[in-house]
Amino acid sequence: MTIHQNLIAGEWVGSDATRNINPSNTGDVVGEYARGSIEDTKAAIAAAKAAFPSWSRSGILERHAILRKTADEIVARKDELGRLLSREEGKTLAEGIGETVRAGQIFDFFAGECLRLAGEVLASVRPNIGVEITREPVGVIGIITPWNFPIAIPAWKIAPALCYGNTVVFKPAELVPGCSWAIVDILVRAGLPKGVLNLVMGKGSVVGQTMLDSPDVHAITFTGSTGTGKRVASASVEHNRKYQLEMGGKNPFVVLDDADLTGAVEAAVNSAFFSTGQRCTASSRVIVTEGIHDRFVAAVGERLKGVVVDDALKAGTHIGPVVDETQLKQDTDYIEIGQKEGAKLAFGGELLKRDTPGFYLQPALFTEATNDMRISREEIFGPVAAVIRVKDYEEALAIANDTSFGLSSGIATTSLKHATHFKRNAEAGMVMVNLPTAGVDFHVPFGGRKGSSHGSREQGKYANEFYTTVKTAYTLA
Ligand code: NDP
């Protein structure tokens, strides 16, 4: 098997490799990918630093053309890359292809943004002086990504970093290097100069940590667990660098008595279980008022009976496997914890056998849960959700906000009054009305509050807050 190498200073290097396994079929090796060392990472950072002066002054048309070409190739290869994604992460093929198209759309969006970066010109408060406010690139950006969106998250960090003239050292999650390698390969062939984008695959404790420890990484954008996020934060404070964190969620989905039952069930099932519940915007707390509670729970149970958990690549599969053994153990541990805490396992939760050996788990629905249980407070990151029964809207809102996280928050209601109140009072970065808590657009801000996020928003034009730094220039006329 050929080793997919790291890209450092424009050269493909590295012979020490790890294997990437298909969670739908653990006998299927997706590929071999280089495992970077501390030295590789330092070389990549040095290359990015050396490339910065020239790339930061490159023409916006050059950047536009490279990002545009990348977008086109990603979309043209959506079936192949979507399949690779499903093989390495375990999302269904439809989800894999959808995420690949999304990555293409993101590169396309930032290709346009290259041509739209604006500043401001103001009069000074002093006579005969003009003031210009401009945005400049930050420098070397360290990009650290998780395994759950193997192509979209790298895209929404790499595209704006390059668009605004930064150079990059990129470390994808070791579990899913395939799509990352593919987009770096596409960007290089699209014409990116040497050293502008460096790929160092390998372990977080080695490659990621070396990035955190380097004074030559000027900003770090990270998506992943709260624990690693805190390490990124403390190392960044130490180096006085900019950092942006997207971490966990314990997103609530509120269902009120007046909700459209079918729509509410569909949104709740999608929020909690699609993509195997491995989305930071997934809803794992379903907060239901008592007038609709029993009907809602029965309907979710019925809906789940029709959900097919199987090989991600098989036609007809609705939910693929859990990403790996460690995550599967975390999910089953929480299913046990929930039962011990006194919640009722109303549906699923058992390991499933399929034609191929994989990490298959029947979606688990708890009822009779309370908001102080660990299953309601800690991020599980699997197809496990708990229904919490409440008296009325006011109690639902209070429970929805009673969490250390604040990424996404949803409500199912036909009441304009409650929908409007919820939009204003949900303590979350994103609010969904009659929609799943997961599922976002690429041209608008993405991010949360409280323990879910730190720093400025990702995506859309708001991304320029992180990937640029502001300069104020005064000129005597
Ligand atoms: P991690 O936070 O460990 O991984 C995220 C990224 O950080 C990976 O690229 C990882 O590398 C890297 N990393 C790990 N250690 C360090 C370090 N010391 N310095 C710098 N980078 C490092 O999350 P996991 O992937 O292990 O997932 C664990 C849990 O995190 C999940 O069960 C879930 O609860 C949560 N999670 C949340 C996500 C979200 O979007 N909110 C996304 C993914 C996970 P590598 O993996 O290669 O070692």
Short mmCIF file of C-alpha atoms and ligand atoms in Angstrom, two decimals, residues 144-148 153 171-175 202-210 212 222-229 231-232 246-249 279-280 327 330 379-381 407, ligand 1:
data_model
loop_
_atom_site.label_atom_id
_atom_site.label_comp_id
_atom_site.label_asym_id
_atom_site.label_seq_id
_atom_site.Cartn_x
_atom_site.Cartn_y
_atom_site.Cartn_z
CA ILE A 144 -6.19 21.23 14.53
CA THR A 145 -9.31 19.31 13.52
CA PRO A 146 -11.40 16.46 14.97
CA TRP A 147 -12.60 13.24 13.36
CA ASN A 148 -16.33 13.91 13.08
CA ILE A 153 -14.10 21.29 9.24
CA LYS A 171 -2.97 18.64 11.70
CA PRO A 172 -6.05 16.52 11.09
CA ALA A 173 -7.31 13.89 13.56
CA GLU A 174 -5.26 10.75 13.26
CA LEU A 175 -8.42 8.65 12.87
CA GLY A 202 0.04 12.14 13.26
CA LYS A 203 -0.77 12.14 16.94
CA GLY A 204 -2.22 15.11 18.77
CA SER A 205 0.14 14.55 21.69
CA VAL A 206 3.12 14.86 19.28
CA VAL A 207 2.20 17.00 16.29
CA GLY A 208 -0.55 19.05 17.96
CA GLN A 209 1.44 19.61 21.12
CA THR A 210 4.48 20.80 19.12
CA LEU A 212 0.93 24.54 20.79
CA PHE A 222 -9.20 24.11 17.15
CA THR A 223 -12.29 21.92 17.11
CA GLY A 224 -12.51 18.92 19.42
CA SER A 225 -12.93 17.96 23.04
CA THR A 226 -13.15 20.34 25.98
CA GLY A 227 -10.03 18.80 27.55
CA THR A 228 -7.80 19.41 24.54
CA GLY A 229 -9.43 22.82 24.01
CA ARG A 231 -4.71 22.82 26.60
CA VAL A 232 -4.87 24.92 23.44
CA GLU A 246 -15.10 24.95 19.12
CA MET A 247 -15.72 22.26 21.69
CA GLY A 248 -18.57 20.22 22.99
CA GLY A 249 -22.29 20.62 23.29
CA ARG A 279 -22.06 16.07 15.76
CA CYS A 280 -21.20 18.85 18.19
CA GLN A 327 -15.97 6.09 21.22
CA GLN A 330 -17.77 5.81 25.82
CA GLU A 379 -21.20 15.22 26.24
CA ILE A 380 -21.58 11.58 25.12
CA PHE A 381 -20.98 12.14 21.40
CA LEU A 407 -23.65 25.71 21.09
P1 NDP B 1 -9.57 15.50 20.88
O1 NDP B 1 -9.83 16.83 21.46
O2 NDP B 1 -8.61 14.62 21.55
O3 NDP B 1 -9.08 15.65 19.36
C1 NDP B 1 -9.27 16.79 18.54
C2 NDP B 1 -7.96 17.11 17.82
O4 NDP B 1 -7.00 17.53 18.81
C3 NDP B 1 -7.34 15.90 17.12
O5 NDP B 1 -6.71 16.31 15.94
C4 NDP B 1 -6.33 15.42 18.13
O6 NDP B 1 -5.30 14.65 17.57
C5 NDP B 1 -5.81 16.75 18.64
N1 NDP B 1 -5.09 16.67 19.91
C6 NDP B 1 -5.16 15.71 20.86
N2 NDP B 1 -4.30 15.99 21.87
C7 NDP B 1 -3.68 17.14 21.56
C8 NDP B 1 -2.69 17.95 22.19
N3 NDP B 1 -2.15 17.61 23.36
N4 NDP B 1 -2.28 19.07 21.59
C9 NDP B 1 -2.82 19.44 20.41
N5 NDP B 1 -3.73 18.71 19.74
C10 NDP B 1 -4.18 17.58 20.31
O7 NDP B 1 -10.94 14.79 20.71
P2 NDP B 1 -11.17 13.26 20.26
O8 NDP B 1 -11.08 13.22 18.79
O9 NDP B 1 -10.30 12.32 21.01
O10 NDP B 1 -12.64 13.05 20.75
C11 NDP B 1 -12.89 12.89 22.14
C12 NDP B 1 -14.18 13.52 22.52
O11 NDP B 1 -14.17 14.90 22.15
C13 NDP B 1 -15.40 12.98 21.81
O12 NDP B 1 -15.87 11.83 22.41
C14 NDP B 1 -16.33 14.14 21.93
O13 NDP B 1 -16.92 14.13 23.20
C15 NDP B 1 -15.44 15.33 21.80
N6 NDP B 1 -15.40 15.88 20.42
C16 NDP B 1 -16.13 16.99 20.17
C17 NDP B 1 -16.15 17.51 18.90
C18 NDP B 1 -16.94 18.70 18.60
O14 NDP B 1 -17.06 19.08 17.43
N7 NDP B 1 -17.52 19.34 19.58
C19 NDP B 1 -15.42 16.90 17.79
C20 NDP B 1 -14.69 15.73 18.16
C21 NDP B 1 -14.68 15.26 19.44
P3 NDP B 1 -5.43 13.05 17.41
O15 NDP B 1 -6.86 12.70 17.51
O16 NDP B 1 -4.88 12.77 16.10
O17 NDP B 1 -4.60 12.47 18.51
#
